Structures are given as structure tokens and as C-alpha cells.
Amino acid sequence: MHIMEGFLPPMHALGWTAASLPFLAWGLRAIGRDLRAHPERRMLLGVAAAFAFLLSALKLPSVTGSCSHPTGVGLGAALFGPAAMVPVGFVVLLFQALLMAHGGLTTLGANVFSMAIVGPLVSYGVLRAVAALGFSRSVAVFLAACLGDLATYVTTSAQLALAFPAAVGGFEVSFLKFAGIFALTQVPIAISEGLLTVLVVNAMVRFNAHELRALPVMALKERA
């Protein structure tokens, strides 16, 4: 999903950066307010950031100019909500661009929009919707992490298709081509990420339930 340095046309890179900035400001305000009220959550937020950093660093070759990998943002969205994951994802992607040549500075806005904005928003929305339907915490967390991952790659496919429309068929043909290539590796990766996120959340609930109180994931009741 990390679109590499210099791959997007300059106007597209600037446009995605401009689109991401309001969400980044929203996330910074939300996370600052939350940590001032609950300073004990700093360590847990660090765990969510480390989880996203490690998983999203495990890349596989895919579409030219990009790659396939887990995103890891579903865990943070389940714990803190989507707003907190915008600055977390920004820092993760910035460090990966600077230290690992994974992504790039000119494409940082586009990568933030797909992984740190769309992914967490979809994950959190799915989490709440599935829980409201009466499914267990494990099912809700699995679908949230899995579909949030896939939504990130649908967004990246749209970004690439907008930048490089097909000569015949335009955006639609290009989008289907990028999404189809991503799907070969990303569907099994998303399923694996969903399962791993369930294991991590269940372990946290089992051993550190007192630290998770009042967080979104604790509002979901696990069935016997």
C-alpha cells in the first residue's frame, strides 16, 4: 500500500496531503484530550503504534510503485477509535519513509489518507456495526481489522487509478486492474491480520482488563 517516493504526479501528491491535514488536526486534538484525561493510556497507545509499525513493515511485492502488507491499524481503532490512529499512522508512515525507504515523503499524504484515515474509520465503523448486530467481540474485532485492511487497499487502488487512468476505459479499468492485483496477496493478508488482532485483543482483555476500561473495545461483550 505504501506508494513509493516520487511515484505520484505532484498535483496528486499535494492534493492527498491537503485532504489528510484536517484529519491529522482532528486526531491530534482528540488524542491530546484523551491523554490529558487518562495519562495512564500512553503505554497502551504505544503498543498500538508499535503493532501498526511492525505489521505494516512486513511488505510483499505487488503493484508497481506500491506493495502489500498488513496495516495494523485495526487494533488501535478498536482501542482508541479512529481519530487517535491518524497521528499514530502519520508517525508510523513518516518513520518508515525516513528509516526504511518504505513509502516516501512526497507520497506521505496519500499513504496517510489510505492507511491512517480510511483504514481506521472503516475498522471502527465495522466494529460498532457488527457489535450492534449482536455478534461477539472476537467476530467484531476480526471483521474490523480485516475489512479495515482491505479498505486501505481499495483506497490505494483508487489513488493509483486517478493518477494513472487506463488509455482505454479510464479510471474504472485502471482501478479494477490495481485492485485485482492487490487482491491476490491482500485478501489472505487481511484474513491473517484479522485473526492476529483477535488474539492480541483477547490477550489484552484477559490479562489487562483494568487498563482497557472505558475503551471502545470493552463495550463489546464476549459471548460465552
XYZ file of N, CA and C in Angstrom:
672
model
N 0.820 -1.202 0.000
C 0.000 0.000 0.000
C 0.852 1.248 0.000
N 2.059 1.183 0.596
C 2.950 2.348 0.612
C 3.307 2.724 -0.824
N 2.787 3.837 -1.299
C 3.155 4.325 -2.627
C 4.548 4.937 -2.512
N 5.444 4.527 -3.401
C 6.849 4.889 -3.229
C 7.104 6.349 -3.564
N 8.243 6.819 -3.093
C 8.671 8.208 -3.269
C 8.662 8.604 -4.743
N 8.035 9.756 -5.035
C 8.063 10.312 -6.374
C 7.165 9.636 -7.388
N 6.370 8.644 -6.964
C 5.577 7.887 -7.935
C 4.335 8.642 -8.386
N 3.717 9.412 -7.488
C 2.512 10.160 -7.841
C 2.869 11.479 -8.527
N 2.059 11.919 -9.467
C 2.258 13.259 -10.034
C 2.183 14.316 -8.929
N 2.933 15.411 -9.052
C 2.989 16.415 -7.974
C 1.628 16.924 -7.517
N 0.714 17.192 -8.425
C -0.585 17.716 -8.031
C -1.393 16.690 -7.248
N -1.248 15.438 -7.586
C -1.939 14.381 -6.832
C -1.340 14.268 -5.430
N -0.020 14.316 -5.348
C 0.638 14.236 -4.041
C 0.203 15.398 -3.149
N 0.161 16.607 -3.714
C -0.278 17.775 -2.939
C -1.750 17.670 -2.554
N -2.558 17.164 -3.457
C -3.985 17.036 -3.175
C -4.274 16.080 -2.027
N -3.599 14.931 -2.002
C -3.814 13.968 -0.915
C -3.248 14.496 0.404
N -2.174 15.271 0.324
C -1.645 15.894 1.543
C -2.658 16.889 2.111
N -3.229 17.712 1.241
C -4.224 18.693 1.684
C -5.460 17.994 2.260
N -5.851 16.880 1.659
C -7.019 16.148 2.152
C -6.754 15.509 3.517
N -5.505 15.171 3.797
C -5.162 14.496 5.047
C -4.986 15.455 6.219
N -4.602 16.690 5.946
C -4.273 17.625 7.024
C -5.425 17.881 8.005
N -6.670 18.091 7.558
C -7.746 18.299 8.536
C -7.949 17.097 9.456
N -7.797 15.896 8.925
C -7.932 14.694 9.748
C -6.797 14.592 10.758
N -5.596 15.012 10.339
C -4.464 14.987 11.262
C -4.693 15.957 12.416
N -5.198 17.142 12.118
C -5.506 18.106 13.176
C -6.581 17.567 14.108
N -7.599 16.940 13.536
C -8.666 16.308 14.337
C -8.095 15.247 15.258
N -7.218 14.409 14.724
C -6.627 13.337 15.523
C -5.738 13.854 16.633
N -4.948 14.892 16.351
C -4.081 15.457 17.380
C -4.882 16.050 18.533
N -5.972 16.743 18.206
C -6.826 17.289 19.263
C -7.464 16.169 20.089
N -7.942 15.140 19.402
C -8.623 14.047 20.093
C -7.666 13.275 20.996
N -6.475 13.000 20.494
C -5.534 12.207 21.282
C -4.968 13.035 22.435
N -4.774 14.330 22.218
C -4.310 15.185 23.306
C -5.329 15.276 24.423
N -6.589 15.426 24.045
C -7.665 15.491 25.032
C -7.781 14.174 25.812
N -7.663 13.057 25.107
C -7.789 11.753 25.756
C -6.641 11.490 26.722
N -5.418 11.835 26.316
C -4.269 11.562 27.173
C -4.201 12.516 28.362
N -4.709 13.725 28.212
C -4.779 14.619 29.368
C -5.762 14.090 30.407
N -6.845 13.509 29.933
C -7.840 12.950 30.851
C -7.416 11.600 31.407
N -6.650 10.826 30.597
C -6.239 9.473 31.006
C -4.756 9.267 30.675
N -3.854 9.879 31.430
C -2.422 9.752 31.115
C -1.904 8.327 31.188
N -2.610 7.450 31.896
C -2.173 6.059 32.009
C -2.299 5.302 30.691
N -2.964 5.890 29.708
C -3.149 5.205 28.429
C -1.982 5.393 27.472
N -0.973 6.172 27.875
C 0.157 6.420 26.973
C 0.854 5.119 26.566
N 1.053 4.218 27.534
C 1.724 2.956 27.231
C 0.900 2.120 26.258
N -0.395 2.091 26.465
C -1.270 1.313 25.585
C -1.280 1.890 24.172
N -1.246 3.212 24.082
C -1.171 3.852 22.774
C 0.144 3.493 22.080
N 1.218 3.420 22.862
C 2.499 2.997 22.306
C 2.456 1.581 21.778
N 1.732 0.702 22.460
C 1.574 -0.674 21.994
C 0.844 -0.695 20.648
N -0.230 0.105 20.542
C -0.976 0.166 19.284
C -0.099 0.703 18.150
N 0.734 1.702 18.450
C 1.634 2.253 17.434
C 2.684 1.233 17.017
N 3.260 0.512 17.993
C 4.262 -0.498 17.675
C 3.661 -1.622 16.838
N 2.434 -2.013 17.168
C 1.743 -3.060 16.407
C 1.576 -2.634 14.952
N 1.127 -1.397 14.733
C 0.945 -0.891 13.371
C 2.287 -0.787 12.647
N 3.320 -0.326 13.352
C 4.636 -0.171 12.725
C 5.190 -1.524 12.276
N 5.133 -2.519 13.162
C 5.706 -3.821 12.840
C 4.951 -4.513 11.719
N 3.620 -4.508 11.799
C 2.855 -5.207 10.773
C 2.972 -4.533 9.413
N 2.918 -3.209 9.387
C 2.961 -2.519 8.098
C 4.364 -2.502 7.493
N 5.369 -2.918 8.268
C 6.730 -3.013 7.735
C 6.979 -4.346 7.030
N 6.050 -5.298 7.171
C 6.203 -6.622 6.565
C 5.643 -6.594 5.150
N 6.414 -6.101 4.207
C 5.877 -5.866 2.867
C 6.213 -6.994 1.899
N 5.282 -7.184 0.949
C 5.443 -8.123 -0.154
C 5.334 -7.354 -1.466
N 6.073 -7.770 -2.497
C 5.947 -7.088 -3.799
C 4.533 -7.201 -4.337
N 4.064 -6.125 -4.984
C 2.715 -6.138 -5.555
C 2.694 -5.205 -6.747
N 1.736 -4.278 -6.770
C 1.601 -3.333 -7.879
C 2.863 -2.486 -8.013
N 3.271 -2.194 -9.237
C 4.408 -1.312 -9.456
C 4.193 0.018 -8.735
N 5.203 0.402 -7.943
C 5.100 1.643 -7.190
C 4.468 1.481 -5.828
N 4.068 0.258 -5.468
C 3.452 0.025 -4.172
C 3.820 -1.379 -3.698
N 3.136 -1.870 -2.652
C 3.438 -3.181 -2.092
C 2.234 -3.651 -1.286
N 2.283 -4.918 -0.840
C 1.227 -5.476 0.006
C 1.790 -5.764 1.389
N 0.987 -5.528 2.417
C 1.395 -5.804 3.786
C 0.188 -5.628 4.707
N 0.234 -6.171 5.921
C -0.810 -5.837 6.899
C -0.702 -4.360 7.253
N -1.765 -3.794 7.797
C -1.714 -2.381 8.186
C -1.600 -2.201 9.698
N -2.225 -3.073 10.472
C -2.130 -2.996 11.931
C -2.949 -1.907 12.572
N -3.737 -1.156 11.792
C -4.468 -0.032 12.373
C -5.780 -0.452 13.029
N -6.245 -1.664 12.734
C -7.496 -2.126 13.328
C -7.427 -2.223 14.840
N -6.277 -2.621 15.371
C -6.119 -2.729 16.814
C -6.277 -1.369 17.480
N -5.566 -0.370 16.982
C -5.657 0.965 17.565
C -7.045 1.565 17.436
N -7.710 1.304 16.299
C -9.069 1.815 16.128
C -10.027 1.175 17.123
N -9.837 -0.112 17.405
C -10.690 -0.803 18.378
C -10.440 -0.297 19.792
N -9.194 0.062 20.096
C -8.846 0.506 21.448
C -9.168 1.976 21.680
N -8.830 2.835 20.703
C -8.905 4.282 20.919
C -9.865 5.010 19.989
N -10.387 4.327 18.979
C -11.224 4.994 17.994
C -10.399 5.477 16.809
N -11.048 5.909 15.731
C -10.324 6.250 14.505
C -9.500 7.530 14.584
N -9.921 8.502 15.382
C -9.199 9.777 15.424
C -7.771 9.603 15.912
N -7.585 8.798 16.948
C -6.249 8.608 17.520
C -5.286 7.973 16.537
N -5.815 7.157 15.613
C -4.931 6.455 14.701
C -4.423 7.327 13.563
N -4.979 8.519 13.392
C -4.470 9.401 12.327
C -3.057 9.889 12.665
N -2.821 10.518 13.826
C -1.437 10.907 14.143
C -0.529 9.715 14.355
N -1.053 8.622 14.917
C -0.239 7.419 15.088
C 0.206 6.895 13.726
N -0.740 6.786 12.799
C -0.388 6.316 11.464
C 0.561 7.255 10.750
N 0.385 8.561 10.956
C 1.289 9.538 10.353
C 2.723 9.315 10.829
N 2.906 9.141 12.132
C 4.252 8.922 12.676
C 4.831 7.610 12.161
N 4.011 6.553 12.146
C 4.467 5.255 11.635
C 4.945 5.379 10.200
N 4.146 6.006 9.353
C 4.494 6.131 7.940
C 5.689 7.062 7.729
N 5.802 8.109 8.543
C 6.930 9.015 8.432
C 8.243 8.308 8.768
N 8.247 7.556 9.873
C 9.463 6.845 10.252
C 9.814 5.764 9.237
N 8.815 5.082 8.692
C 9.105 4.062 7.692
C 9.682 4.690 6.423
N 9.193 5.857 6.056
C 9.728 6.544 4.877
C 11.164 6.988 5.091
N 11.452 7.496 6.295
C 12.787 8.026 6.571
C 13.811 6.934 6.866
N 13.405 5.898 7.584
C 14.360 4.899 8.069
C 14.423 3.644 7.216
N 13.339 3.353 6.482
C 13.266 2.082 5.763
C 13.037 2.262 4.270
N 12.964 3.504 3.802
C 12.635 3.776 2.393
C 11.359 3.055 1.989
N 10.416 3.001 2.923
C 9.138 2.313 2.726
C 8.084 3.404 2.568
N 7.645 3.644 1.334
C 6.813 4.804 1.064
C 7.691 5.975 0.683
N 7.292 7.176 1.052
C 8.099 8.345 0.712
C 7.523 9.603 1.312
N 8.288 10.674 1.271
C 7.828 11.948 1.817
C 6.838 12.640 0.889
N 7.073 12.559 -0.419
C 6.144 13.203 -1.346
C 4.802 12.467 -1.401
N 4.813 11.187 -1.095
C 3.574 10.396 -1.121
C 3.022 10.149 0.282
N 3.581 10.839 1.280
C 3.155 10.622 2.659
C 1.669 10.952 2.837
N 1.210 12.034 2.241
C -0.194 12.411 2.378
C -1.130 11.347 1.836
N -0.789 10.788 0.673
C -1.622 9.739 0.080
C -1.618 8.486 0.946
N -0.454 8.123 1.455
C -0.354 6.926 2.297
C -1.072 7.120 3.629
N -0.978 8.320 4.197
C -1.708 8.618 5.431
C -3.212 8.529 5.187
N -3.671 9.057 4.052
C -5.101 9.046 3.780
C -5.636 7.618 3.704
N -4.907 6.730 3.052
C -5.402 5.352 2.897
C -5.255 4.529 4.171
N -4.087 4.580 4.810
C -3.834 3.686 5.942
C -4.224 4.281 7.284
N -4.046 5.578 7.468
C -4.275 6.179 8.782
C -5.627 6.875 8.905
N -6.321 7.055 7.796
C -7.631 7.713 7.845
C -8.739 6.743 7.434
N -8.694 6.274 6.187
C -9.754 5.378 5.715
C -9.746 4.056 6.482
N -8.575 3.444 6.655
C -8.493 2.159 7.348
C -9.097 2.187 8.747
N -8.662 3.103 9.623
C -9.245 3.166 10.967
C -10.730 3.530 10.982
N -11.153 4.431 10.087
C -12.578 4.782 10.043
C -13.434 3.570 9.685
N -12.995 2.813 8.696
C -13.741 1.607 8.317
C -13.687 0.578 9.435
N -12.511 0.379 10.035
C -12.377 -0.592 11.125
C -13.323 -0.264 12.269
N -13.345 0.994 12.671
C -14.197 1.382 13.799
C -15.677 1.276 13.439
N -16.024 1.678 12.227
C -17.412 1.572 11.799
C -17.885 0.132 11.756
N -17.038 -0.747 11.236
C -17.385 -2.178 11.184
C -17.488 -2.745 12.594
N -16.566 -2.368 13.469
C -16.582 -2.843 14.852
C -17.915 -2.526 15.523
N -18.358 -1.283 15.401
C -19.608 -0.873 16.033
C -20.814 -1.530 15.371
N -20.789 -1.619 14.044
C -21.936 -2.187 13.331
C -22.104 -3.673 13.630
N -21.000 -4.410 13.617
C -21.071 -5.854 13.869
C -21.484 -6.123 15.311
N -20.961 -5.329 16.234
C -21.360 -5.483 17.642
C -22.839 -5.175 17.832
N -23.329 -4.149 17.118
C -24.740 -3.782 17.242
C -25.655 -4.881 16.725
N -25.148 -5.711 15.823
C -25.930 -6.826 15.301
C -25.949 -8.019 16.251
N -25.208 -7.921 17.355
C -25.244 -8.963 18.368
C -24.132 -9.988 18.288
N -23.159 -9.757 17.418
C -22.057 -10.708 17.313
C -21.053 -10.487 18.450
N -20.212 -11.468 18.669
C -19.267 -11.427 19.777
C -18.141 -10.437 19.509
N -17.395 -10.131 20.561
C -16.239 -9.239 20.418
C -15.242 -9.800 19.411
N -14.982 -11.088 19.473
C -13.995 -11.683 18.571
C -14.393 -11.525 17.113
N -15.666 -11.751 16.801
C -16.138 -11.597 15.424
C -16.042 -10.139 15.000
N -16.441 -9.223 15.880
C -16.398 -7.796 15.560
C -14.967 -7.334 15.314
N -14.034 -7.746 16.166
C -12.638 -7.343 16.014
C -12.042 -7.942 14.742
N -12.346 -9.204 14.479
C -11.820 -9.848 13.263
C -12.271 -9.108 12.012
N -13.573 -8.866 11.900
C -14.090 -8.194 10.707
C -13.593 -6.752 10.616
N -13.454 -6.090 11.763
C -12.961 -4.711 11.761
C -11.540 -4.639 11.220
N -10.655 -5.495 11.720
C -9.265 -5.477 11.271
C -9.148 -5.920 9.819
N -9.893 -6.954 9.449
C -9.828 -7.491 8.090
C -10.351 -6.483 7.072
N -11.527 -5.933 7.307
C -12.128 -5.010 6.339
C -11.438 -3.647 6.342
N -10.913 -3.233 7.491
C -10.129 -2.008 7.518
C -8.881 -2.126 6.660
N -8.237 -3.295 6.715
C -7.075 -3.564 5.875
C -7.455 -3.490 4.397
N -8.534 -4.180 4.029
C -8.945 -4.193 2.623
C -9.374 -2.808 2.150
N -10.029 -2.036 3.027
C -10.441 -0.680 2.648
C -9.234 0.201 2.340
N -8.148 -0.015 3.067
C -6.920 0.727 2.801
C -6.441 0.476 1.374
N -6.504 -0.769 0.943
C -6.006 -1.115 -0.389
C -6.983 -0.725 -1.492
N -8.260 -0.705 -1.194
C -9.222 -0.168 -2.154
C -8.935 1.314 -2.385
N -8.626 2.024 -1.296
C -8.297 3.449 -1.406
C -7.017 3.656 -2.206
N -5.995 2.856 -1.927
C -4.742 2.969 -2.682
C -4.970 2.675 -4.160
N -5.805 1.683 -4.448
C -6.127 1.375 -5.847
C -6.785 2.566 -6.525
N -7.689 3.242 -5.810
C -8.344 4.429 -6.362
C -7.338 5.561 -6.565
N -6.417 5.733 -5.618
C -5.401 6.779 -5.758
C -4.531 6.543 -6.989
N -4.111 5.293 -7.185
C -3.272 4.980 -8.339
C -4.048 5.093 -9.647
N -5.329 4.684 -9.613
C -6.147 4.768 -10.822
C -6.418 6.222 -11.215
N -6.610 7.094 -10.219
C -6.795 8.511 -10.512
C -5.526 9.113 -11.124
N -4.377 8.666 -10.626
C -3.110 9.212 -11.127
C -2.733 8.628 -12.484
N -3.127 7.381 -12.722
C -2.723 6.689 -13.950
C -3.925 5.975 -14.577
N -4.888 6.731 -15.103
C -6.050 6.101 -15.745
C -5.628 5.345 -17.008
N -6.346 4.279 -17.303
C -6.045 3.481 -18.487
C -6.353 4.281 -19.753
N -5.563 4.022 -20.793
C -5.775 4.708 -22.064
C -7.150 4.381 -22.632
N -7.604 3.148 -22.396
C -8.935 2.720 -22.826
C -9.718 2.308 -21.579
N -10.767 3.016 -21.262
C -11.572 2.683 -20.089
C -11.356 3.609 -18.918
N -10.276 4.368 -18.935
C -10.036 5.378 -17.912
C -9.908 4.846 -16.504
N -10.484 5.604 -15.565
C -10.349 5.287 -14.137
C -10.870 3.901 -13.797
N -12.030 3.517 -14.316
C -12.648 2.252 -13.934
C -11.766 1.059 -14.283
N -11.255 1.031 -15.490
C -10.401 -0.083 -15.915
C -9.112 -0.116 -15.101
N -8.528 1.062 -14.889
C -7.292 1.130 -14.113
C -7.525 0.691 -12.664
N -8.650 1.137 -12.064
C -8.969 0.748 -10.686
C -9.117 -0.765 -10.561
N -9.840 -1.377 -11.478
C -10.038 -2.829 -11.424
C -8.712 -3.567 -11.586
N -7.828 -3.030 -12.411
C -6.521 -3.660 -12.600
C -5.699 -3.602 -11.320
N -5.608 -2.415 -10.710
C -4.831 -2.279 -9.481
C -5.444 -3.099 -8.349
N -6.767 -3.003 -8.179
C -7.427 -3.735 -7.093
C -7.310 -5.236 -7.289
N -7.407 -5.704 -8.525
C -7.290 -7.137 -8.792
C -5.909 -7.677 -8.463
N -4.878 -6.904 -8.793
C -3.514 -7.343 -8.478
C -3.288 -7.337 -6.969
N -3.735 -6.282 -6.288
C -3.613 -6.226 -4.835
C -4.325 -7.406 -4.172
N -5.506 -7.774 -4.700
C -6.325 -8.799 -4.055
C -5.610 -10.140 -3.958
N -4.738 -10.443 -4.911
C -4.047 -11.731 -4.908
C -3.273 -11.964 -3.614
N -2.644 -10.916 -3.115
C -1.874 -11.046 -1.870
C -2.620 -10.484 -0.665
N -3.480 -9.480 -0.900
C -4.029 -8.756 0.245
C -5.177 -9.471 0.936
N -5.962 -10.249 0.215
C -7.066 -10.954 0.862
C -6.551 -11.929 1.931
N -5.592 -12.814 1.610
C -5.080 -13.671 2.694
C -4.353 -12.898 3.791
N -3.679 -11.803 3.442
C -3.020 -10.980 4.456
C -4.051 -10.364 5.389
N -5.160 -9.871 4.838
C -6.199 -9.242 5.659
C -6.836 -10.255 6.605
N -7.063 -11.461 6.131
C -7.626 -12.505 6.997
C -6.654 -12.824 8.127
N -5.380 -12.938 7.797
C -4.362 -13.217 8.823
C -4.282 -12.085 9.839
N -4.357 -10.844 9.351
C -4.322 -9.707 10.269
C -5.535 -9.713 11.197
N -6.693 -10.061 10.657
C -7.883 -10.138 11.495
C -7.737 -11.150 12.611
N -7.212 -12.323 12.276
C -7.026 -13.363 13.288
C -6.005 -12.934 14.338
N -4.892 -12.343 13.895
C -3.867 -11.894 14.833
C -4.411 -10.808 15.754
N -5.200 -9.883 15.217
C -5.761 -8.808 16.037
C -6.706 -9.362 17.097
N -7.488 -10.382 16.750
C -8.366 -11.033 17.734
C -7.543 -11.638 18.864
N -6.455 -12.314 18.530
C -5.598 -12.914 19.554
C -5.027 -11.849 20.490
N -4.579 -10.734 19.915
C -3.989 -9.666 20.723
C -5.038 -9.026 21.627
N -6.205 -8.726 21.078
C -7.262 -8.106 21.880
C -7.711 -9.040 22.995
N -7.909 -10.321 22.691
C -8.341 -11.268 23.725
C -7.290 -11.413 24.821
N -6.002 -11.378 24.443
C -4.947 -11.450 25.453
C -4.959 -10.205 26.333
N -5.163 -9.039 25.725
C -5.233 -7.803 26.500
C -6.418 -7.825 27.468
N -7.557 -8.274 26.985
C -8.748 -8.319 27.835
C -8.551 -9.291 28.984
N -7.862 -10.382 28.696
C -7.663 -11.396 29.731
C -6.692 -10.946 30.815
N -5.617 -10.306 30.406
C -4.554 -10.003 31.369
C -4.509 -8.545 31.823
N -5.151 -7.632 31.058
C -5.074 -6.206 31.411
C -6.427 -5.530 31.271
N -7.472 -6.201 31.687
C -8.815 -5.653 31.515
C -8.978 -4.318 32.229
N -8.300 -4.144 33.363
C -8.459 -2.899 34.119
C -7.901 -1.701 33.363
N -6.882 -1.930 32.497
C -6.316 -0.831 31.724
C -7.164 -0.499 30.500
N -8.050 -1.412 30.117
C -8.864 -1.211 28.924
C -10.243 -0.638 29.236
N -10.536 -0.470 30.516
C -11.870 0.008 30.867
C -12.144 1.362 30.206
N -13.361 1.548 29.779
C -13.844 2.769 29.118
C -13.346 2.912 27.679
N -12.557 1.948 27.180
C -12.145 1.996 25.782
C -13.224 1.347 24.909
N -13.299 1.716 23.621
C -14.373 1.192 22.766
C -14.487 -0.318 22.761
N -13.359 -1.015 22.768
C -13.410 -2.474 22.635
C -14.052 -3.116 23.845
N -14.005 -2.464 25.003
C -14.578 -3.043 26.213
C -16.088 -2.902 26.251
N -16.642 -2.116 25.340
C -18.106 -2.010 25.245
C -18.694 -3.212 24.526
N -17.818 -4.037 23.936
C -18.284 -5.218 23.227
C -18.232 -6.420 24.156
N -19.318 -7.061 24.346
C -19.392 -8.190 25.258
C -19.055 -9.484 24.518
N -18.193 -10.278 25.122
C -17.832 -11.558 24.543
C -18.835 -12.610 24.970
N -19.341 -13.371 24.012
C -20.295 -14.410 24.336
C -19.602 -15.594 24.997
N -20.341 -16.259 25.851
C -19.798 -17.452 26.487
C -19.686 -18.557 25.443
